[in-house]
PDB file of C-alpha atoms in Angstrom:
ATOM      1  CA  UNK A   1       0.000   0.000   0.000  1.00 81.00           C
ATOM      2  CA  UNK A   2       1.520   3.325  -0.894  1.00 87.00           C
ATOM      3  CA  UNK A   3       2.053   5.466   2.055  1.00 91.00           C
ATOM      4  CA  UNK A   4       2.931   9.651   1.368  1.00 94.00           C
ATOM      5  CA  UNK A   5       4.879  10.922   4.151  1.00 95.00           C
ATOM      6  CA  UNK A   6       5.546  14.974   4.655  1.00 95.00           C
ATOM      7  CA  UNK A   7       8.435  16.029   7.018  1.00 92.00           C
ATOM      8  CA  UNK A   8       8.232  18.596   8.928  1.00 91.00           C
ATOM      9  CA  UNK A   9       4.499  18.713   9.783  1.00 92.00           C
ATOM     10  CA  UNK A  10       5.022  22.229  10.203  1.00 95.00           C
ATOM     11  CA  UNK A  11       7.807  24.654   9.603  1.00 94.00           C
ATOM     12  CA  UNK A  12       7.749  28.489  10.424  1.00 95.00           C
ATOM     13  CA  UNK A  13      10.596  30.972   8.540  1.00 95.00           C
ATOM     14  CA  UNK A  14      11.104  34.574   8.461  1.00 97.00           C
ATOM     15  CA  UNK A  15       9.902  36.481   5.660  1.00 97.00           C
ATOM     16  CA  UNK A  16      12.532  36.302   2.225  1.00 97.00           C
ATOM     17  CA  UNK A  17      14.181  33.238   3.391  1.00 97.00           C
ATOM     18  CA  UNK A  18      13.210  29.859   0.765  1.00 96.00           C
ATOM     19  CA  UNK A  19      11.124  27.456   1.793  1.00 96.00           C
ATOM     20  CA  UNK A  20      12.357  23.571   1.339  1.00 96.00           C
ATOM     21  CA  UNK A  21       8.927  21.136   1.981  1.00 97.00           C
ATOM     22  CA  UNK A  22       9.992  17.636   1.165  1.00 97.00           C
ATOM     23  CA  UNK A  23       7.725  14.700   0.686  1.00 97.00           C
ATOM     24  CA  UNK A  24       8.265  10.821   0.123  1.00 97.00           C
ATOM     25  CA  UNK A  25       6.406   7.497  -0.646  1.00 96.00           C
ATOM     26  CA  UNK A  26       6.937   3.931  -0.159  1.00 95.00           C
ATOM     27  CA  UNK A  27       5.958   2.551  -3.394  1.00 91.00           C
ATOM     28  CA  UNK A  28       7.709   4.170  -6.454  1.00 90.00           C
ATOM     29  CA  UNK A  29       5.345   3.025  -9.209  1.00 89.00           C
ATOM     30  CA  UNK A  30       3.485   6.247  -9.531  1.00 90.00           C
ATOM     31  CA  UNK A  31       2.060   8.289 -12.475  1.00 88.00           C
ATOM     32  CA  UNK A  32       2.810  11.511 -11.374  1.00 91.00           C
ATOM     33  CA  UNK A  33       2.822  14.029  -7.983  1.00 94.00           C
ATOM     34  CA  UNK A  34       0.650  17.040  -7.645  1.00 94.00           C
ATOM     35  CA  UNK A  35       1.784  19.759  -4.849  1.00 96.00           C
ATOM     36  CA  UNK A  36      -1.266  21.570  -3.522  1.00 95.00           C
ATOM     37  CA  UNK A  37      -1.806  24.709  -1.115  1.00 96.00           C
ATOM     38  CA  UNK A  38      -4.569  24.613   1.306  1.00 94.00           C
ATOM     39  CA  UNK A  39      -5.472  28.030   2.951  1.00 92.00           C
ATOM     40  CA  UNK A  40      -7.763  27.416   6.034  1.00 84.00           C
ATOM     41  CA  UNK A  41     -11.345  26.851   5.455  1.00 75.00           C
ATOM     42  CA  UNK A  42     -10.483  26.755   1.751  1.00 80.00           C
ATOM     43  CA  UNK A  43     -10.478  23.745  -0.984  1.00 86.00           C
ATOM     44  CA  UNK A  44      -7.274  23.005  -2.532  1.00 91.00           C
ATOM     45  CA  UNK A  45      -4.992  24.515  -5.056  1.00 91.00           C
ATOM     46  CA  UNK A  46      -3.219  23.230  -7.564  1.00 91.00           C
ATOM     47  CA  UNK A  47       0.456  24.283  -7.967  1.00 95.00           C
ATOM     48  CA  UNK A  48       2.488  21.765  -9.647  1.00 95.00           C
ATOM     49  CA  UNK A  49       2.022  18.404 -11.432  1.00 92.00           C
ATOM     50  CA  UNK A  50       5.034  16.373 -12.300  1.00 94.00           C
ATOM     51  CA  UNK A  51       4.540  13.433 -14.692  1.00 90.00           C
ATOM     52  CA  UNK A  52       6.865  10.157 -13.582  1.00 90.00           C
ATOM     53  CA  UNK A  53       8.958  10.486 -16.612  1.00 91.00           C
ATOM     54  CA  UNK A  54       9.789  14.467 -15.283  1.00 93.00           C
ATOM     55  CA  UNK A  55      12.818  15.286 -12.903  1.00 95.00           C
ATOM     56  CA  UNK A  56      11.098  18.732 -12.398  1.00 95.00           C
ATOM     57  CA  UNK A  57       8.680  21.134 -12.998  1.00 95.00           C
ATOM     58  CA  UNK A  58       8.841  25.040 -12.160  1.00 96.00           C
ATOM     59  CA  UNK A  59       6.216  27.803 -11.830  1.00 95.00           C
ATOM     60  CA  UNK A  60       7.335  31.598 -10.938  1.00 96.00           C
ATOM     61  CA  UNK A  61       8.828  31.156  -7.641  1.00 97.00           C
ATOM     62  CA  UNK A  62       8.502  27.746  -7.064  1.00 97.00           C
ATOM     63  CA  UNK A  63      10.267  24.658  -8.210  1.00 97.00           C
ATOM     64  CA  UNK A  64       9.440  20.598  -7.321  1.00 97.00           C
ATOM     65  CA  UNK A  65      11.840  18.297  -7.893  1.00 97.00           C
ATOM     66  CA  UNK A  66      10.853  14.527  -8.110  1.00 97.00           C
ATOM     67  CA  UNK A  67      13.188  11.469  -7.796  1.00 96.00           C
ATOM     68  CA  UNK A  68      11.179   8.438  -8.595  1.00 93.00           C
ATOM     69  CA  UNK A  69      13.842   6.128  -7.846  1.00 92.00           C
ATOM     70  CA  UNK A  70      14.195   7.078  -4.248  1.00 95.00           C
ATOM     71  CA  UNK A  71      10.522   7.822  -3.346  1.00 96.00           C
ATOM     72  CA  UNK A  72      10.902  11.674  -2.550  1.00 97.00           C
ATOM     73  CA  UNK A  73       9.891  14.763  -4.416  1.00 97.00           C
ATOM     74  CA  UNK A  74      11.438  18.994  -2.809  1.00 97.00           C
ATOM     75  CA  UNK A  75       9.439  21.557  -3.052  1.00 97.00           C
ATOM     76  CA  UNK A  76      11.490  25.107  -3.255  1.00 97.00           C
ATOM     77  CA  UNK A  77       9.498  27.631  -2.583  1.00 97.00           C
ATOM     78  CA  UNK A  78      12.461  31.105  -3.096  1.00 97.00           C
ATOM     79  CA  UNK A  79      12.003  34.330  -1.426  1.00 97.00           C
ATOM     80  CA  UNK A  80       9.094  33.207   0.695  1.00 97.00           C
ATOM     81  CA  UNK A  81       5.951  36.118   1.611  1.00 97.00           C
ATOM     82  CA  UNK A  82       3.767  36.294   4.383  1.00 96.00           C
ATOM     83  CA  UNK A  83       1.334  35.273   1.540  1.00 96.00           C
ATOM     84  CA  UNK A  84       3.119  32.085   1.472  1.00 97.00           C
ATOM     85  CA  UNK A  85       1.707  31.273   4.989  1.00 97.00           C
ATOM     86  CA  UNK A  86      -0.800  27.590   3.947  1.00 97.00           C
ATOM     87  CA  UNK A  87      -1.016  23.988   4.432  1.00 96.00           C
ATOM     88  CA  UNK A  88       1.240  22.492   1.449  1.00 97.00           C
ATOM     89  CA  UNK A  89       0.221  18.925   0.765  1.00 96.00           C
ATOM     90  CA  UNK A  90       1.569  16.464  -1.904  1.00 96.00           C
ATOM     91  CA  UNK A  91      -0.208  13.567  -3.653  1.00 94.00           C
ATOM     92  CA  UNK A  92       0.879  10.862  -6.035  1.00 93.00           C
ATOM     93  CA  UNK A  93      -1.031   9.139  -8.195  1.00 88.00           C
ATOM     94  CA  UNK A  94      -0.227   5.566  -7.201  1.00 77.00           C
ATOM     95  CA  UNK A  95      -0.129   2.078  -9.907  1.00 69.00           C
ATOM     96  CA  UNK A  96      -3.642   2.000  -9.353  1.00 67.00           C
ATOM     97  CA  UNK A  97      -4.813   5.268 -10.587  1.00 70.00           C
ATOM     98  CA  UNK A  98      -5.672   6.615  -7.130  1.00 78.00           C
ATOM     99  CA  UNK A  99      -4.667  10.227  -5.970  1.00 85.00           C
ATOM    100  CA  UNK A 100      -2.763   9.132  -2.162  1.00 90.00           C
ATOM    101  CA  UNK A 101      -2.156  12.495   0.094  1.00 93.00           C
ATOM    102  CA  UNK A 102       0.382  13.182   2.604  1.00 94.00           C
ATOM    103  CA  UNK A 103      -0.788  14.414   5.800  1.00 92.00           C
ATOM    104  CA  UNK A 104       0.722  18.144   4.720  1.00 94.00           C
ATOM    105  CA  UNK A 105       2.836  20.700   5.767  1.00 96.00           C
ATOM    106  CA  UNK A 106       1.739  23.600   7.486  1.00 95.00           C
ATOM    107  CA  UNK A 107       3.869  26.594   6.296  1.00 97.00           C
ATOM    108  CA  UNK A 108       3.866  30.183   8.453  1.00 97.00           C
ATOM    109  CA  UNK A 109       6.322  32.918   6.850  1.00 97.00           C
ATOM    110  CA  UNK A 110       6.281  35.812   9.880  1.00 96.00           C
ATOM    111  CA  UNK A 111       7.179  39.394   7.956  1.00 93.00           C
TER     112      UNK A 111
ATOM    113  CA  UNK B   1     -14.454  30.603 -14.939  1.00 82.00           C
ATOM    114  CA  UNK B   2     -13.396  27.037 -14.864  1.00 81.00           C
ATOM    115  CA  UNK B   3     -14.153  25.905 -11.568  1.00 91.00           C
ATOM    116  CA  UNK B   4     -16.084  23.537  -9.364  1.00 95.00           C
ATOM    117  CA  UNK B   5     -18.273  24.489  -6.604  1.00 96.00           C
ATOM    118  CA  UNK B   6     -19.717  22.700  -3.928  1.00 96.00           C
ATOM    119  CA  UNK B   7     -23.338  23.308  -1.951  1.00 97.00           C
ATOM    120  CA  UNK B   8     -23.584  23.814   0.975  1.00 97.00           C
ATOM    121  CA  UNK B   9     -20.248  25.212   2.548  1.00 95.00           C
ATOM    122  CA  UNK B  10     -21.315  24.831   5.502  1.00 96.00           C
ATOM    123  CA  UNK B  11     -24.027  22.092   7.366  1.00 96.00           C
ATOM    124  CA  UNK B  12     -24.468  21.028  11.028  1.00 97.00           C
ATOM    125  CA  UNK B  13     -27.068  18.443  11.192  1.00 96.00           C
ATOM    126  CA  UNK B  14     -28.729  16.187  13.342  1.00 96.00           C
ATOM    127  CA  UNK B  15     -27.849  12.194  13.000  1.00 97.00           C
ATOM    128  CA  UNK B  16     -30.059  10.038  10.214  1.00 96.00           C
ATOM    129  CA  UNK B  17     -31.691  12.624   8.632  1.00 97.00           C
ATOM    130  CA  UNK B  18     -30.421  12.621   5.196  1.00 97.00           C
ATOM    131  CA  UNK B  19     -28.489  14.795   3.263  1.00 97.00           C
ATOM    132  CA  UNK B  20     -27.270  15.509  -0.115  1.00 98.00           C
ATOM    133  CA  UNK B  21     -23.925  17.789  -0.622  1.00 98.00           C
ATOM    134  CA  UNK B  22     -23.601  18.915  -4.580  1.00 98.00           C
ATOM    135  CA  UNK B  23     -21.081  19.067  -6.726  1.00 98.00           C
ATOM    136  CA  UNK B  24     -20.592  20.479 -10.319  1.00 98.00           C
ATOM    137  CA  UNK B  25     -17.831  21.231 -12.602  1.00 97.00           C
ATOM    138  CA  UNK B  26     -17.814  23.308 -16.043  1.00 95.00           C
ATOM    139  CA  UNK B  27     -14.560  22.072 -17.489  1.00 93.00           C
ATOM    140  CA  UNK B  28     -15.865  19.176 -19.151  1.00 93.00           C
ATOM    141  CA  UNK B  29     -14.462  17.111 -17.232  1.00 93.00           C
ATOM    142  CA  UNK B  30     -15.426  13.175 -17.439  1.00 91.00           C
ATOM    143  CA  UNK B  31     -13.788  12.165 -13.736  1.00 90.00           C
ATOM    144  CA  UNK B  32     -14.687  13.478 -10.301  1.00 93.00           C
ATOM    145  CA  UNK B  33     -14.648  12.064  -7.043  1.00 93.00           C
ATOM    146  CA  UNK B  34     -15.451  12.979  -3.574  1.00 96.00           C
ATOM    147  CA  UNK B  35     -12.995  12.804  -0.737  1.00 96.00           C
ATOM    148  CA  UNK B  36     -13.330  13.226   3.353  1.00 96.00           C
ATOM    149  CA  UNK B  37     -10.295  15.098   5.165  1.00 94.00           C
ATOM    150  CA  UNK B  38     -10.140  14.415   8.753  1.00 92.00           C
ATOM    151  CA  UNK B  39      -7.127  15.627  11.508  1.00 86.00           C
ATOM    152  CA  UNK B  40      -4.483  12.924  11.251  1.00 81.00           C
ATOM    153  CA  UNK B  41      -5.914  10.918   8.461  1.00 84.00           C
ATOM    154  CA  UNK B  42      -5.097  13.373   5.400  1.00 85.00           C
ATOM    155  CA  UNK B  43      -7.515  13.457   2.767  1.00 91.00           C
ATOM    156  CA  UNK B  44      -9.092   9.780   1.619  1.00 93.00           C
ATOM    157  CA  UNK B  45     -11.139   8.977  -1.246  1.00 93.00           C
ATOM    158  CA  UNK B  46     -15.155   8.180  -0.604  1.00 96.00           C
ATOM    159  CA  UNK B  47     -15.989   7.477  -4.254  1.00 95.00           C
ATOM    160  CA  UNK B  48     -15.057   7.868  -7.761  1.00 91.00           C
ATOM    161  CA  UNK B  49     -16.615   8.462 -11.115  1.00 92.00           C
ATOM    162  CA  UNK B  50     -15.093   7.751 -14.423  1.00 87.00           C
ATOM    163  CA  UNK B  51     -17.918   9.209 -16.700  1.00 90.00           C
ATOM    164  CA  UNK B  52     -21.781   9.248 -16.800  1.00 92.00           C
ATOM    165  CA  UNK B  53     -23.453   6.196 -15.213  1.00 87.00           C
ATOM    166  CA  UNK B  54     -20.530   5.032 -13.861  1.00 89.00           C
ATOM    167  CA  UNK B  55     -19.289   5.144 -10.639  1.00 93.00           C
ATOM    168  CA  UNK B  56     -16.802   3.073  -8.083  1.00 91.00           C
ATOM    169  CA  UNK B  57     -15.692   3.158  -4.680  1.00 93.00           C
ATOM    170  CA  UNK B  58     -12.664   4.421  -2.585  1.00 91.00           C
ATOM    171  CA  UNK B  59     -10.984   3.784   0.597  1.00 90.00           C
ATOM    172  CA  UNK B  60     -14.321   4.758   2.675  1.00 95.00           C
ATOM    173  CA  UNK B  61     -17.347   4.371   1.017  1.00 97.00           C
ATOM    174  CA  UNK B  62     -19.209   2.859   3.938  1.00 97.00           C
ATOM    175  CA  UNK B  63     -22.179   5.242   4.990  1.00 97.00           C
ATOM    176  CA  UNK B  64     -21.975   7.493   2.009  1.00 98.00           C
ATOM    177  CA  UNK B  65     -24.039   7.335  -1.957  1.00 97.00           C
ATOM    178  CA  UNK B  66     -23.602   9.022  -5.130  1.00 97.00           C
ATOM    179  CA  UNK B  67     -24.851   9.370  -8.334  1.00 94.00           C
ATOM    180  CA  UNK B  68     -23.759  10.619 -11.587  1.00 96.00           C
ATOM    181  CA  UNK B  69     -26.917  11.547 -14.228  1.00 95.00           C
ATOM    182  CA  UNK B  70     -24.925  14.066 -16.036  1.00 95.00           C
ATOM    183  CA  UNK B  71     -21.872  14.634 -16.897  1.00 95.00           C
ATOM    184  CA  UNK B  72     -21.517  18.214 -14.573  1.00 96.00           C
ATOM    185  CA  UNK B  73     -23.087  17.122 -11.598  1.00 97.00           C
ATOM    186  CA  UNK B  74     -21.651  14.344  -8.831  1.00 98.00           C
ATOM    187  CA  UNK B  75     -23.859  14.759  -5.460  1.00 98.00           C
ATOM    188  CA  UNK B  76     -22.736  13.157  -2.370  1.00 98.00           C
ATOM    189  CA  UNK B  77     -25.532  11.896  -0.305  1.00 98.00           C
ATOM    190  CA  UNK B  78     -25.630  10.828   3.121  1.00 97.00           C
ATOM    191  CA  UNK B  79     -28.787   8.491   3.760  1.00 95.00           C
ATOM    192  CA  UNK B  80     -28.664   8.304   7.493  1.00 97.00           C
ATOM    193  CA  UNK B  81     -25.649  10.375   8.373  1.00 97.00           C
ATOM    194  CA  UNK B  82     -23.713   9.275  12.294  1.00 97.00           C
ATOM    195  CA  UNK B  83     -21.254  11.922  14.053  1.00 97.00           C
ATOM    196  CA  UNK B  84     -18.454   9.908  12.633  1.00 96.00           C
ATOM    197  CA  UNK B  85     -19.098  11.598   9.144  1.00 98.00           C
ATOM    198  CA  UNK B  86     -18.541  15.138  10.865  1.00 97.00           C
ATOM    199  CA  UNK B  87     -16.234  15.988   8.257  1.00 96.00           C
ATOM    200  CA  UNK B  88     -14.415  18.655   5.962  1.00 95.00           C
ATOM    201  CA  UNK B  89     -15.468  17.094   2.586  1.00 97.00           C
ATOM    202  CA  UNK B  90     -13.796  17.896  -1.429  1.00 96.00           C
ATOM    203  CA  UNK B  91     -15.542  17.247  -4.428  1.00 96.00           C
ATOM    204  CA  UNK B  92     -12.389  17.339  -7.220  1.00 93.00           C
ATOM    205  CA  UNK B  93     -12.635  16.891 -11.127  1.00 92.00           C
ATOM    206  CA  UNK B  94      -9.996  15.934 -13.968  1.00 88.00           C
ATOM    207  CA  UNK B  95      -9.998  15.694 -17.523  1.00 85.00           C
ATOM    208  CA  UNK B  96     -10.301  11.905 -18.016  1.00 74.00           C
ATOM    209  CA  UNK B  97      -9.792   9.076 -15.444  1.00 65.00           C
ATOM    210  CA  UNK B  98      -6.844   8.918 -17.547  1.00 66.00           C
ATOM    211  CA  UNK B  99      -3.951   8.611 -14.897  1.00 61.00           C
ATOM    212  CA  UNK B 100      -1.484  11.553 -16.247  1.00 66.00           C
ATOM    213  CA  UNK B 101      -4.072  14.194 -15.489  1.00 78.00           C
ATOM    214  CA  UNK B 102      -3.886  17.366 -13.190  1.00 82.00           C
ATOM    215  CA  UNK B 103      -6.984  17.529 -10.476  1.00 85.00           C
ATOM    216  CA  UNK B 104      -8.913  20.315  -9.654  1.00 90.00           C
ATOM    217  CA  UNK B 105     -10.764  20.659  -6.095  1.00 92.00           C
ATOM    218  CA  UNK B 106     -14.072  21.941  -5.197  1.00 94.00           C
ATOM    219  CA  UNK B 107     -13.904  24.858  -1.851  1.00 92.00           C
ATOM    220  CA  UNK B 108     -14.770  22.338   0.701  1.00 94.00           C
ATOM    221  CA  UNK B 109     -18.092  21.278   2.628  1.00 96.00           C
ATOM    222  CA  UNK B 110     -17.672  21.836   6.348  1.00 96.00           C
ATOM    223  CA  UNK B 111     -20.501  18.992   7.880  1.00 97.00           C
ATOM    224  CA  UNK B 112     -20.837  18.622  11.788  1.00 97.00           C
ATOM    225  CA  UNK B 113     -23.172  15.687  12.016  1.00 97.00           C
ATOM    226  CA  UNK B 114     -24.691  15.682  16.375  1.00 96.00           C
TER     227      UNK B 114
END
């Protein structure tokens, strides 16, 4: 059963300094990984969706990095705002065809 | 705008009398599922839909029904909700069920079931 893991559960940085979220999973046969954002009280965001056959994918200030072989995908998140401040969560898409989430990371930039 | 919406945001309840939580996209899109996020557990899948007419279930179907007429619409109903289904609930939608594709999430239901 694939299992998504997110270290640190949460993480709290001073404004301008980049933000490093890593995630991993136990079963490396996946399709692709999706990073969302999650404000409170708010549905989810897409921000980045990186096929298996990518090593990364990049989007204004943020970059996600996947390494299939070893189960873990970075998410680089330069300059970071107060704005920043959300829940980041990543999901694969396992052999299956299901979406599996990580429990998430909950970000807090302080200006 | 493409987008899909959810009704009602927010529902506090009383336990088995039913209710039905909507959900409708305007991209198109053939898949959409429904999922339950609880503290602790993450998000997990309740059902599934691949197109019209056809729909499967996920990791916790038990207590939960849906049904998908058209090809917009994929309501979540709860025939005799229980407190345990005091939930924050996400209706999401993708292209195809085609694995490869991105998916897009509805703004959340917020049930309390007492």
């Amino acid at each position: 059963k694939q299992e998504v893991t997110q270290i640190p559960a949460a993480l709290s940085v001073p404004e301008g300094e980049n933000l490093v979220l890593n995630c991993s999973f136990t079963d490396s046969a996946i399709y692709n990984l999706q990073w969302f954002r999650q404000d409170p009280g708010k549905g989810l965001t897409s921000l980045l969706l990186i096929q298996s056959s990518q090593r990364e994918q990049t989007s204004g200030r943020l970059n996600a990095s996947l390494d299939k072989s070893s189960g873990r995908s970075t998410l680089y998140i330069a300059a970071s705002q107060p704005g920043d401040s959300a829940t980041y969560l990543c999901a694969v898409t396992d052999s299956w065809g299901k979406l599996q989430f990580g429990a998430g990371t909950q970000v807090v930039v302080t200006p | 705008e493409a987008q899909v919406t959810q009704n009602p945001r927010y529902l506090i309840t009383v336990t088995g009398k039913k209710l039905t939580v909507t959900c409708s996209q305007n991209m198109n899109h053939e898949y959409m599922s429904w999922y339950r996020q609880d503290p602790g557990l993450g998000l997990r899948q309740i059902y599934y839909s691949m197109n019209v007419e056809v729909t499967d279930k996920g990791d916790v179907p038990e207590g939960y029904k849906v049904s998908r007429k058209e090809k917009r619409n994929f309501p979540l109903i709860l025939e005799s909700p229980s407190p345990n289904q005091t939930s924050l609930y996400f209706c999401a939608s993708s292209l195809s069920g085609d694995s490869y594709n991105e998916q897009f999430f509805g703004p959340g239901t917020r049930l309390t079931v007492l």
